[in-house]
CSV table of N, CA and C and ligand atoms in Angstrom, one decimal:
chain,number,residue,atom,x,y,z
A,1,MET,N,0.8,-1.2,0.1
A,1,MET,CA,-0.1,-0.1,0.0
A,1,MET,C,0.7,1.2,0.1
A,2,PHE,N,0.9,2.3,-1.0
A,2,PHE,CA,1.0,3.6,-1.0
A,2,PHE,C,1.1,4.3,0.2
A,3,GLU,N,1.8,5.2,0.7
A,3,GLU,CA,1.6,6.1,1.9
A,3,GLU,C,1.6,7.4,1.2
A,4,VAL,N,0.6,8.2,1.2
A,4,VAL,CA,0.6,9.7,1.1
A,4,VAL,C,0.4,10.6,1.6
A,5,THR,N,1.3,11.5,2.0
A,5,THR,CA,1.8,12.6,2.8
A,5,THR,C,0.2,13.4,2.7
A,6,VAL,N,-0.4,13.9,4.0
A,6,VAL,CA,-1.4,14.5,3.8
A,6,VAL,C,-1.4,15.9,4.8
A,7,THR,N,-1.7,17.1,4.2
A,7,THR,CA,-1.7,18.1,5.1
A,7,THR,C,-3.0,18.7,5.4
A,8,ARG,N,-3.6,19.1,6.6
A,8,ARG,CA,-4.7,19.6,6.8
A,8,ARG,C,-4.7,21.2,6.8
A,9,LEU,N,-5.2,21.5,5.9
A,9,LEU,CA,-5.1,23.3,5.8
A,9,LEU,C,-6.3,23.9,6.7
A,10,ASP,N,-6.9,23.1,7.2
A,10,ASP,CA,-8.2,23.3,8.2
A,10,ASP,C,-8.0,22.3,9.1
A,11,PRO,N,-7.5,22.4,10.6
A,11,PRO,CA,-7.3,21.7,11.5
A,11,PRO,C,-8.5,20.8,12.0
A,12,GLY,N,-9.8,21.6,11.8
A,12,GLY,CA,-11.0,20.9,12.1
A,12,GLY,C,-11.6,19.9,11.4
A,13,VAL,N,-11.1,19.5,10.1
A,13,VAL,CA,-11.2,18.4,9.2
A,13,VAL,C,-10.9,17.1,9.2
A,14,PRO,N,-11.5,16.2,9.2
A,14,PRO,CA,-10.7,14.8,9.3
A,14,PRO,C,-9.9,14.4,8.0
A,15,LEU,N,-9.1,13.6,8.3
A,15,LEU,CA,-8.3,13.3,6.9
A,15,LEU,C,-9.3,12.7,5.9
A,16,PRO,N,-8.8,12.3,4.7
A,16,PRO,CA,-9.9,11.5,3.6
A,16,PRO,C,-10.1,10.2,4.4
A,17,THR,N,-11.4,9.6,4.2
A,17,THR,CA,-11.6,8.5,5.0
A,17,THR,C,-12.5,7.4,4.2
A,18,TYR,N,-11.6,6.1,4.2
A,18,TYR,CA,-12.3,4.8,3.3
A,18,TYR,C,-13.4,4.6,4.5
A,19,ALA,N,-14.9,4.5,4.0
A,19,ALA,CA,-15.7,4.5,5.1
A,19,ALA,C,-15.8,2.9,5.6
A,20,HIS,N,-15.3,1.9,4.4
A,20,HIS,CA,-15.4,0.2,4.6
A,20,HIS,C,-13.8,-0.2,4.2
A,21,PRO,N,-13.6,-1.4,4.7
A,21,PRO,CA,-12.3,-2.0,4.1
A,21,PRO,C,-12.7,-2.3,2.4
A,22,GLY,N,-11.8,-2.2,1.6
A,22,GLY,CA,-12.3,-2.3,0.1
A,22,GLY,C,-12.8,-1.4,-0.8
A,23,ASP,N,-13.1,-0.2,0.3
A,23,ASP,CA,-13.6,0.7,-0.9
A,23,ASP,C,-12.6,1.7,-1.6
A,24,ALA,N,-13.1,2.0,-2.8
A,24,ALA,CA,-11.9,2.4,-3.6
A,24,ALA,C,-11.9,4.3,-3.5
A,25,GLY,N,-13.3,4.6,-3.0
A,25,GLY,CA,-13.2,6.1,-2.4
A,25,GLY,C,-13.1,6.6,-1.0
A,26,ALA,N,-12.3,7.5,-0.9
A,26,ALA,CA,-12.1,8.1,0.3
A,26,ALA,C,-12.8,9.5,0.5
A,27,ASP,N,-13.7,9.5,1.6
A,27,ASP,CA,-14.6,10.5,1.8
A,27,ASP,C,-14.1,12.0,2.0
A,28,LEU,N,-14.4,13.0,1.4
A,28,LEU,CA,-13.7,14.3,1.5
A,28,LEU,C,-14.9,15.3,2.1
A,29,VAL,N,-14.7,16.1,3.0
A,29,VAL,CA,-16.0,17.0,3.5
A,29,VAL,C,-15.6,18.4,2.8
A,30,THR,N,-16.8,19.4,3.0
A,30,THR,CA,-16.7,20.7,2.4
A,30,THR,C,-16.3,21.1,4.0
A,31,THR,N,-15.5,22.5,3.9
A,31,THR,CA,-15.4,23.1,5.4
A,31,THR,C,-16.0,24.5,5.6
A,32,ILE,N,-17.0,24.5,4.4
A,32,ILE,CA,-18.1,25.5,4.6
A,32,ILE,C,-19.3,25.1,4.5
A,33,ASP,N,-20.4,25.9,4.9
A,33,ASP,CA,-21.6,25.8,4.6
A,33,ASP,C,-21.9,26.5,3.1
A,34,VAL,N,-22.7,26.0,2.6
A,34,VAL,CA,-23.4,26.2,1.2
A,34,VAL,C,-24.6,25.8,0.7
A,35,ASP,N,-25.2,26.7,0.0
A,35,ASP,CA,-26.7,26.5,-0.2
A,35,ASP,C,-26.5,26.8,-1.7
A,36,LEU,N,-26.8,25.6,-2.4
A,36,LEU,CA,-26.8,25.4,-3.9
A,36,LEU,C,-28.1,25.7,-4.6
A,37,ALA,N,-28.4,26.8,-5.4
A,37,ALA,CA,-29.7,26.9,-5.8
A,37,ALA,C,-29.7,25.8,-7.1
A,38,PRO,N,-31.1,25.4,-7.6
A,38,PRO,CA,-31.3,24.6,-8.9
A,38,PRO,C,-30.2,25.2,-9.9
A,39,GLY,N,-29.6,24.3,-10.3
A,39,GLY,CA,-28.4,24.6,-11.4
A,39,GLY,C,-27.2,25.4,-10.9
A,40,GLU,N,-27.0,25.7,-9.8
A,40,GLU,CA,-25.9,26.6,-9.4
A,40,GLU,C,-24.8,25.6,-9.1
A,41,ARG,N,-23.3,26.1,-9.3
A,41,ARG,CA,-22.3,25.6,-9.4
A,41,ARG,C,-21.4,26.4,-8.2
A,42,VAL,N,-20.9,25.6,-7.3
A,42,VAL,CA,-19.8,26.3,-6.4
A,42,VAL,C,-18.5,25.5,-6.0
A,43,LEU,N,-17.6,26.1,-5.9
A,43,LEU,CA,-16.3,25.5,-5.6
A,43,LEU,C,-15.9,25.5,-4.1
A,44,VAL,N,-16.0,24.2,-3.4
A,44,VAL,CA,-15.9,24.1,-2.0
A,44,VAL,C,-14.4,23.4,-1.7
A,45,PRO,N,-14.1,24.2,-0.6
A,45,PRO,CA,-12.6,24.0,-0.2
A,45,PRO,C,-13.1,22.5,0.9
A,46,THR,N,-11.9,21.6,0.8
A,46,THR,CA,-11.8,20.6,1.7
A,46,THR,C,-11.2,20.3,3.1
A,47,GLY,N,-10.1,21.7,2.8
A,47,GLY,CA,-9.0,21.8,4.0
A,47,GLY,C,-8.0,20.7,3.8
A,48,ILE,N,-7.9,20.0,2.6
A,48,ILE,CA,-6.8,18.7,2.5
A,48,ILE,C,-6.1,19.2,1.3
A,49,ALA,N,-4.7,18.9,1.6
A,49,ALA,CA,-3.8,18.8,0.5
A,49,ALA,C,-2.7,17.7,0.6
A,50,VAL,N,-2.5,17.1,-0.5
A,50,VAL,CA,-1.8,15.8,-0.7
A,50,VAL,C,-0.3,15.9,-1.5
A,51,ALA,N,0.5,15.2,-1.2
A,51,ALA,CA,1.7,15.0,-2.0
A,51,ALA,C,1.5,13.4,-2.8
A,52,LEU,N,1.3,13.6,-4.1
A,52,LEU,CA,0.9,12.1,-4.5
A,52,LEU,C,2.3,11.8,-5.0
A,53,PRO,N,3.0,10.4,-4.9
A,53,PRO,CA,4.0,10.3,-5.6
A,53,PRO,C,3.9,10.0,-7.2
A,54,ASP,N,5.0,10.4,-7.9
A,54,ASP,CA,4.9,10.2,-9.5
A,54,ASP,C,4.3,9.0,-9.7
A,55,GLY,N,3.5,8.9,-10.8
A,55,GLY,CA,2.8,7.5,-11.2
A,55,GLY,C,1.3,7.3,-10.5
A,56,LEU,N,1.1,8.4,-9.7
A,56,LEU,CA,-0.3,8.1,-9.1
A,56,LEU,C,-0.9,9.6,-9.4
A,57,ALA,N,-2.1,9.3,-9.6
A,57,ALA,CA,-3.2,10.7,-9.6
A,57,ALA,C,-4.6,10.4,-8.7
A,58,ALA,N,-5.1,11.5,-8.2
A,58,ALA,CA,-6.2,11.4,-7.4
A,58,ALA,C,-7.4,12.0,-8.3
A,59,PHE,N,-8.4,11.1,-8.3
A,59,PHE,CA,-9.6,11.8,-9.1
A,59,PHE,C,-10.8,12.1,-8.0
A,60,VAL,N,-11.5,13.1,-8.0
A,60,VAL,CA,-12.3,13.6,-7.1
A,60,VAL,C,-13.9,13.4,-7.9
A,61,HIS,N,-14.8,12.1,-7.1
A,61,HIS,CA,-15.7,11.7,-7.8
A,61,HIS,C,-17.0,12.2,-6.8
A,62,PRO,N,-18.0,12.2,-7.6
A,62,PRO,CA,-19.3,12.5,-6.9
A,62,PRO,C,-20.0,11.2,-6.0
A,63,ARG,N,-20.5,11.5,-5.1
A,63,ARG,CA,-21.0,10.6,-4.1
A,63,ARG,C,-22.6,10.0,-4.5
A,64,SER,N,-22.8,8.7,-4.8
A,64,SER,CA,-23.8,8.3,-5.4
A,64,SER,C,-25.2,8.5,-4.5
A,65,GLY,N,-25.0,8.8,-3.4
A,65,GLY,CA,-26.4,8.6,-2.5
A,65,GLY,C,-26.9,10.4,-2.7
A,66,LEU,N,-25.7,11.2,-2.7
A,66,LEU,CA,-26.3,12.7,-2.7
A,66,LEU,C,-26.8,13.0,-4.1
A,67,ALA,N,-26.2,12.1,-4.9
A,67,ALA,CA,-26.8,12.3,-6.3
A,67,ALA,C,-28.3,11.9,-6.5
A,68,LEU,N,-28.5,10.8,-6.0
A,68,LEU,CA,-29.7,10.3,-5.9
A,68,LEU,C,-30.9,11.1,-5.1
A,69,ARG,N,-30.2,11.7,-3.8
A,69,ARG,CA,-31.2,12.2,-3.2
A,69,ARG,C,-31.7,13.7,-3.2
A,70,HIS,N,-30.2,14.3,-3.9
A,70,HIS,CA,-30.4,15.7,-4.1
A,70,HIS,C,-29.9,16.1,-5.4
A,71,GLY,N,-29.8,15.3,-6.4
A,71,GLY,CA,-29.1,15.7,-7.6
A,71,GLY,C,-27.7,16.5,-7.8
A,72,LEU,N,-27.0,16.3,-6.7
A,72,LEU,CA,-25.8,16.8,-6.3
A,72,LEU,C,-24.7,16.1,-7.2
A,73,SER,N,-24.0,16.7,-7.9
A,73,SER,CA,-22.8,16.0,-8.8
A,73,SER,C,-21.5,17.0,-8.6
A,74,ILE,N,-20.8,16.6,-9.5
A,74,ILE,CA,-19.4,17.7,-9.7
A,74,ILE,C,-19.4,17.9,-11.2
A,75,VAL,N,-19.1,19.2,-11.3
A,75,VAL,CA,-19.0,19.9,-12.8
A,75,VAL,C,-18.0,19.1,-13.6
A,76,ASN,N,-17.0,18.8,-13.2
A,76,ASN,CA,-15.8,18.5,-13.7
A,76,ASN,C,-15.5,16.9,-13.6
A,77,THR,N,-16.7,16.1,-13.2
A,77,THR,CA,-16.2,14.8,-12.8
A,77,THR,C,-15.6,13.9,-13.6
A,78,PRO,N,-14.4,13.0,-13.4
A,78,PRO,CA,-13.9,13.1,-12.1
A,78,PRO,C,-12.9,14.0,-12.3
A,79,GLY,N,-12.4,15.2,-11.1
A,79,GLY,CA,-11.6,16.1,-11.0
A,79,GLY,C,-10.4,15.3,-10.8
A,80,THR,N,-9.3,15.9,-11.7
A,80,THR,CA,-7.9,15.1,-11.5
A,80,THR,C,-7.1,16.3,-10.6
A,81,ILE,N,-6.5,15.5,-9.9
A,81,ILE,CA,-5.5,16.2,-9.0
A,81,ILE,C,-4.2,15.5,-9.3
A,82,ASP,N,-3.2,16.1,-9.9
A,82,ASP,CA,-2.0,16.0,-10.3
A,82,ASP,C,-1.0,15.6,-9.5
A,83,ALA,N,-0.2,14.7,-9.6
A,83,ALA,CA,1.0,14.1,-8.7
A,83,ALA,C,1.6,15.3,-8.1
A,84,GLY,N,2.0,16.6,-8.9
A,84,GLY,CA,2.7,17.5,-8.6
A,84,GLY,C,2.0,18.8,-7.8
A,85,TYR,N,0.5,18.5,-7.6
A,85,TYR,CA,-0.3,19.7,-7.0
A,85,TYR,C,-0.1,19.5,-5.6
A,86,ARG,N,0.3,20.8,-4.8
A,86,ARG,CA,0.4,20.9,-3.6
A,86,ARG,C,-0.8,21.7,-2.7
A,87,GLY,N,-1.6,22.3,-3.5
A,87,GLY,CA,-2.7,23.3,-3.3
A,87,GLY,C,-4.0,22.1,-2.5
A,88,GLU,N,-5.0,23.1,-2.1
A,88,GLU,CA,-5.8,22.4,-1.6
A,88,GLU,C,-6.9,21.9,-2.3
A,89,ILE,N,-7.1,20.8,-2.0
A,89,ILE,CA,-8.3,20.0,-3.0
A,89,ILE,C,-9.3,20.7,-3.0
A,90,LYS,N,-10.2,21.2,-4.2
A,90,LYS,CA,-11.3,21.7,-4.0
A,90,LYS,C,-12.5,21.0,-5.1
A,91,VAL,N,-13.7,21.4,-4.3
A,91,VAL,CA,-14.8,20.3,-5.3
A,91,VAL,C,-15.6,21.2,-5.9
A,92,LEU,N,-15.9,21.1,-7.3
A,92,LEU,CA,-16.6,22.0,-8.0
A,92,LEU,C,-18.2,21.3,-8.1
A,93,LEU,N,-18.9,21.6,-7.0
A,93,LEU,CA,-20.4,21.0,-6.9
A,93,LEU,C,-21.2,21.5,-7.8
A,94,VAL,N,-22.1,20.7,-8.1
A,94,VAL,CA,-23.4,21.4,-9.0
A,94,VAL,C,-24.3,20.6,-8.3
A,95,ASN,N,-25.7,21.5,-8.5
A,95,ASN,CA,-27.0,21.0,-8.3
A,95,ASN,C,-27.7,20.8,-9.4
A,96,HIS,N,-28.0,19.4,-9.8
A,96,HIS,CA,-28.8,19.5,-10.9
A,96,HIS,C,-30.2,19.0,-10.6
A,97,ASP,N,-30.7,19.6,-9.5
A,97,ASP,CA,-32.0,19.6,-9.2
A,97,ASP,C,-32.8,20.4,-9.8
A,98,PRO,N,-34.1,20.3,-10.6
A,98,PRO,CA,-34.4,21.3,-11.5
A,98,PRO,C,-35.4,22.0,-10.4
A,99,ARG,N,-35.5,21.8,-9.2
A,99,ARG,CA,-36.5,22.3,-8.3
A,99,ARG,C,-36.2,22.7,-6.9
A,100,GLU,N,-35.1,21.9,-5.9
A,100,GLU,CA,-34.8,22.2,-4.7
A,100,GLU,C,-33.5,22.6,-4.6
A,101,SER,N,-33.1,23.8,-3.8
A,101,SER,CA,-31.8,23.9,-3.6
A,101,SER,C,-31.0,22.6,-2.7
A,102,VAL,N,-29.9,22.7,-2.3
A,102,VAL,CA,-29.2,21.8,-1.6
A,102,VAL,C,-28.3,22.6,-0.7
A,103,ARG,N,-28.8,22.3,0.6
A,103,ARG,CA,-28.0,22.9,1.3
A,103,ARG,C,-27.0,21.8,2.3
A,104,LEU,N,-25.7,22.2,2.2
A,104,LEU,CA,-24.5,21.7,2.7
A,104,LEU,C,-24.0,22.3,3.9
A,105,THR,N,-23.5,21.6,4.9
A,105,THR,CA,-23.0,22.0,6.4
A,105,THR,C,-21.6,21.5,6.7
A,106,ARG,N,-20.9,22.6,6.9
A,106,ARG,CA,-19.5,22.3,7.3
A,106,ARG,C,-19.4,20.8,7.8
A,107,GLY,N,-18.3,19.8,7.2
A,107,GLY,CA,-18.1,18.7,7.7
A,107,GLY,C,-19.0,17.6,6.9
A,108,ASP,N,-20.1,17.9,6.0
A,108,ASP,CA,-20.5,16.9,5.3
A,108,ASP,C,-19.6,16.5,4.3
A,109,ARG,N,-20.0,15.1,4.2
A,109,ARG,CA,-19.1,14.4,3.1
A,109,ARG,C,-19.6,14.7,1.8
A,110,VAL,N,-19.0,15.5,0.7
A,110,VAL,CA,-19.5,16.0,-0.4
A,110,VAL,C,-19.1,15.2,-1.6
A,111,ALA,N,-17.9,14.4,-1.6
A,111,ALA,CA,-17.1,13.7,-2.7
A,111,ALA,C,-16.1,12.8,-2.2
A,112,GLN,N,-15.7,11.9,-3.0
A,112,GLN,CA,-14.6,11.0,-2.6
A,112,GLN,C,-13.8,11.1,-3.8
A,113,LEU,N,-12.4,10.8,-3.0
A,113,LEU,CA,-11.2,10.8,-3.9
A,113,LEU,C,-10.6,9.2,-4.0
A,114,VAL,N,-10.4,9.0,-5.2
A,114,VAL,CA,-10.0,7.6,-5.7
A,114,VAL,C,-8.7,8.0,-6.1
A,115,ILE,N,-7.7,7.0,-5.9
A,115,ILE,CA,-6.5,7.3,-6.3
A,115,ILE,C,-6.0,6.0,-7.2
A,116,GLN,N,-5.3,6.5,-8.3
A,116,GLN,CA,-5.0,5.6,-9.4
A,116,GLN,C,-3.8,5.5,-9.7
A,117,ARG,N,-3.1,4.5,-10.3
A,117,ARG,CA,-2.0,4.6,-11.0
A,117,ARG,C,-2.2,4.9,-12.5
A,118,VAL,N,-1.1,5.9,-12.9
A,118,VAL,CA,-1.7,6.6,-14.1
A,118,VAL,C,-0.2,6.2,-15.0
A,119,GLU,N,-0.5,6.4,-16.5
A,119,GLU,CA,0.3,5.9,-17.5
A,119,GLU,C,0.8,7.8,-17.9
A,120,ARG,N,2.0,7.7,-18.4
A,120,ARG,CA,2.5,8.9,-19.2
A,120,ARG,C,3.3,8.4,-20.1
A,121,VAL,N,2.8,8.8,-21.1
A,121,VAL,CA,3.5,8.3,-22.6
A,121,VAL,C,4.1,9.4,-23.6
A,122,ALA,N,5.0,8.7,-24.5
A,122,ALA,CA,5.6,9.7,-25.4
A,122,ALA,C,4.7,9.9,-26.4
A,123,PHE,N,4.1,10.8,-27.1
A,123,PHE,CA,3.5,10.9,-28.3
A,123,PHE,C,4.4,11.2,-29.3
A,124,THR,N,4.1,9.9,-30.1
A,124,THR,CA,5.0,10.2,-31.4
A,124,THR,C,3.8,10.3,-32.7
A,125,GLU,N,4.3,11.2,-33.2
A,125,GLU,CA,3.7,11.4,-34.7
A,125,GLU,C,4.1,10.7,-35.7
A,126,ALA,N,2.8,10.4,-36.4
A,126,ALA,CA,2.8,9.2,-37.8
A,126,ALA,C,2.0,9.8,-38.9
A,127,GLU,N,2.1,9.5,-40.1
A,127,GLU,CA,1.3,10.0,-41.1
A,127,GLU,C,0.1,9.2,-41.2
A,128,SER,N,-0.2,7.7,-40.5
A,128,SER,CA,-1.2,7.1,-40.4
A,128,SER,C,-1.1,6.3,-39.4
A,129,LEU,N,-2.3,5.9,-39.0
A,129,LEU,CA,-2.3,4.6,-37.7
A,129,LEU,C,-2.4,3.2,-38.1
A,130,PRO,N,-1.9,2.3,-37.2
A,130,PRO,CA,-2.2,0.8,-37.6
A,130,PRO,C,-3.6,0.7,-37.7
A,131,ASP,N,-4.1,-0.4,-38.6
A,131,ASP,CA,-5.4,-0.8,-38.6
A,131,ASP,C,-5.7,-1.3,-37.1
A,132,SER,N,-7.4,-1.5,-37.0
A,132,SER,CA,-7.8,-1.9,-35.9
A,132,SER,C,-9.3,-2.4,-36.5
A,133,VAL,N,-9.8,-3.4,-35.6
A,133,VAL,CA,-10.9,-4.0,-36.1
A,133,VAL,C,-12.0,-2.6,-35.9
A,134,ARG,N,-12.0,-2.1,-34.8
A,134,ARG,CA,-12.8,-1.1,-34.7
A,134,ARG,C,-12.9,0.3,-35.8
A,135,GLY,N,-11.7,0.4,-36.0
A,135,GLY,CA,-11.1,1.6,-36.8
A,135,GLY,C,-12.0,2.9,-36.5
A,136,ALA,N,-12.6,3.6,-37.4
A,136,ALA,CA,-12.7,4.9,-36.9
A,136,ALA,C,-14.4,4.8,-36.3
A,137,GLY,N,-14.9,3.9,-36.0
A,137,GLY,CA,-16.4,3.6,-35.8
A,137,GLY,C,-16.3,4.0,-34.3
A,138,GLY,N,-17.6,5.0,-34.1
A,138,GLY,CA,-17.8,5.5,-32.6
A,138,GLY,C,-19.2,5.8,-32.6
A,139,TYR,N,-19.4,6.7,-31.3
A,139,TYR,CA,-20.5,7.4,-31.1
A,139,TYR,C,-21.8,6.4,-31.3
A,140,GLY,N,-21.8,5.4,-31.1
A,140,GLY,CA,-23.2,4.4,-31.2
A,140,GLY,C,-23.1,3.7,-32.5
A,141,SER,N,-21.8,3.2,-33.0
A,141,SER,CA,-21.7,2.5,-34.1
A,141,SER,C,-22.1,1.3,-34.2
A,142,THR,N,-21.8,0.9,-32.8
A,142,THR,CA,-22.7,-0.9,-32.6
A,142,THR,C,-24.0,-0.8,-32.4
A,143,GLY,N,-24.5,0.4,-32.1
A,143,GLY,CA,-26.3,0.3,-32.3
A,143,GLY,C,-26.7,-0.3,-31.0
A,144,GLY,N,-28.0,-0.9,-30.7
A,144,GLY,CA,-28.1,-1.2,-29.4
A,144,GLY,C,-28.6,-0.2,-28.6
A,145,HIS,N,-29.2,1.0,-28.9
A,145,HIS,CA,-29.5,2.2,-28.2
A,145,HIS,C,-31.1,1.9,-27.7
A,146,ALA,N,-31.3,2.5,-26.6
A,146,ALA,CA,-32.8,2.5,-25.9
A,146,ALA,C,-33.3,3.6,-26.9
A,147,ILE,N,-34.6,3.3,-27.4
A,147,ILE,CA,-35.4,4.4,-28.1
A,147,ILE,C,-36.3,5.1,-27.0
A,148,ALA,N,-36.5,6.4,-26.8
A,148,ALA,CA,-37.3,6.8,-26.0
A,148,ALA,C,-38.9,6.7,-26.2
A,149,GLU,N,-39.4,6.3,-24.9
A,149,GLU,CA,-40.8,6.0,-25.2
A,149,GLU,C,-41.5,7.0,-25.1
A,150,PRO,N,-42.7,7.4,-25.6
A,150,PRO,CA,-43.7,8.3,-25.5
A,150,PRO,C,-43.8,8.6,-23.7
A,151,GLN,N,-44.5,9.8,-23.6
A,151,GLN,CA,-44.5,10.1,-22.2
A,151,GLN,C,-45.9,9.5,-21.5
A,152,GLY,N,-45.9,9.0,-20.5
A,152,GLY,CA,-46.8,8.2,-19.6
A,152,GLY,C,-47.1,6.5,-20.0
A,153,GLU,N,-45.9,5.9,-20.9
A,153,GLU,CA,-46.1,4.8,-21.3
A,153,GLU,C,-44.7,3.9,-20.5
A,154,ARG,N,-44.2,4.3,-19.7
A,154,ARG,CA,-43.4,3.8,-18.9
A,154,ARG,C,-43.8,3.0,-18.0
A,155,SER,N,-43.2,1.9,-17.6
A,155,SER,CA,-43.8,1.1,-16.7
A,155,SER,C,-43.0,1.4,-15.4
B,1,LIG,O1,-11.7,18.9,-9.1
B,1,LIG,C1,-10.8,19.4,-9.1
B,1,LIG,C2,-9.8,19.3,-10.2
B,1,LIG,C3,-8.3,19.8,-10.1
B,1,LIG,N1,-8.0,20.6,-8.8
B,1,LIG,C4,-6.6,21.1,-8.7
B,1,LIG,C5,-5.6,19.8,-8.8
B,1,LIG,C6,-5.2,20.1,-10.2
B,1,LIG,O2,-3.9,19.1,-10.2
B,1,LIG,C7,-5.3,21.3,-10.4
B,1,LIG,C8,-5.4,21.5,-11.7
B,1,LIG,O3,-6.6,21.0,-12.5
B,1,LIG,P1,-6.7,20.4,-14.1
B,1,LIG,O4,-5.6,20.3,-14.8
B,1,LIG,O5,-8.1,19.4,-14.1
B,1,LIG,O6,-7.1,22.0,-14.2
B,1,LIG,P2,-6.9,23.0,-15.4
B,1,LIG,O7,-7.8,24.2,-15.8
B,1,LIG,O8,-6.2,22.2,-16.6
B,1,LIG,O9,-5.7,24.1,-14.8
B,1,LIG,P3,-3.9,24.1,-14.9
B,1,LIG,O10,-3.8,24.8,-16.2
B,1,LIG,O11,-3.8,24.7,-13.5
B,1,LIG,O12,-3.7,22.7,-15.0
B,1,LIG,O13,-6.1,22.0,-9.9
B,1,LIG,C9,-8.7,20.1,-7.7
B,1,LIG,O14,-8.5,20.8,-6.7
B,1,LIG,N2,-10.1,19.7,-7.8
B,2,LIG,MG1,-4.3,21.1,-16.3
């Protein structure tokens, strides 16, 4: 297991915490109270900074429970924390609910940090690319998409 050095820019917040053994995401809290109107986005501080070893990156993901209950997500999901970044981790929250505001209180767990190995590559330019089975097909080229049902006919 890697050790990652963390500093608390706000001494009142917990370190990133895995809720269960085997969890991929360590929860991050907001250090501020915030009220997000429908459609509004707010950059919230977490009070945490990390020094990731080269070869790792951290990704700031939404929490599914808040997404389900309140429509709360992250604009740039997943946010990328570069190994060289030493600043405060911040979370760009967005309220996707069309009607209700989302009220968050200091200490609420608002996001989760997933640490992953990442590769860096040398980009080598060429006139053409080697053939592949997929080729340039994409954007639904394999078919099988659900067709929207008329209103009122969903079970
Ligand atoms: O959700 C996020 C995303 C990014 N960052 C910090 C860490 C990251 O290393 C830095 C830059 O992020 P990114 O590369 O995504 O943003 P950019 O718009 O490309 O900014 P820059 O020009 O500083 O790279 O901002 C966060 O704290 N939270
Ligand atoms: Mg960048």
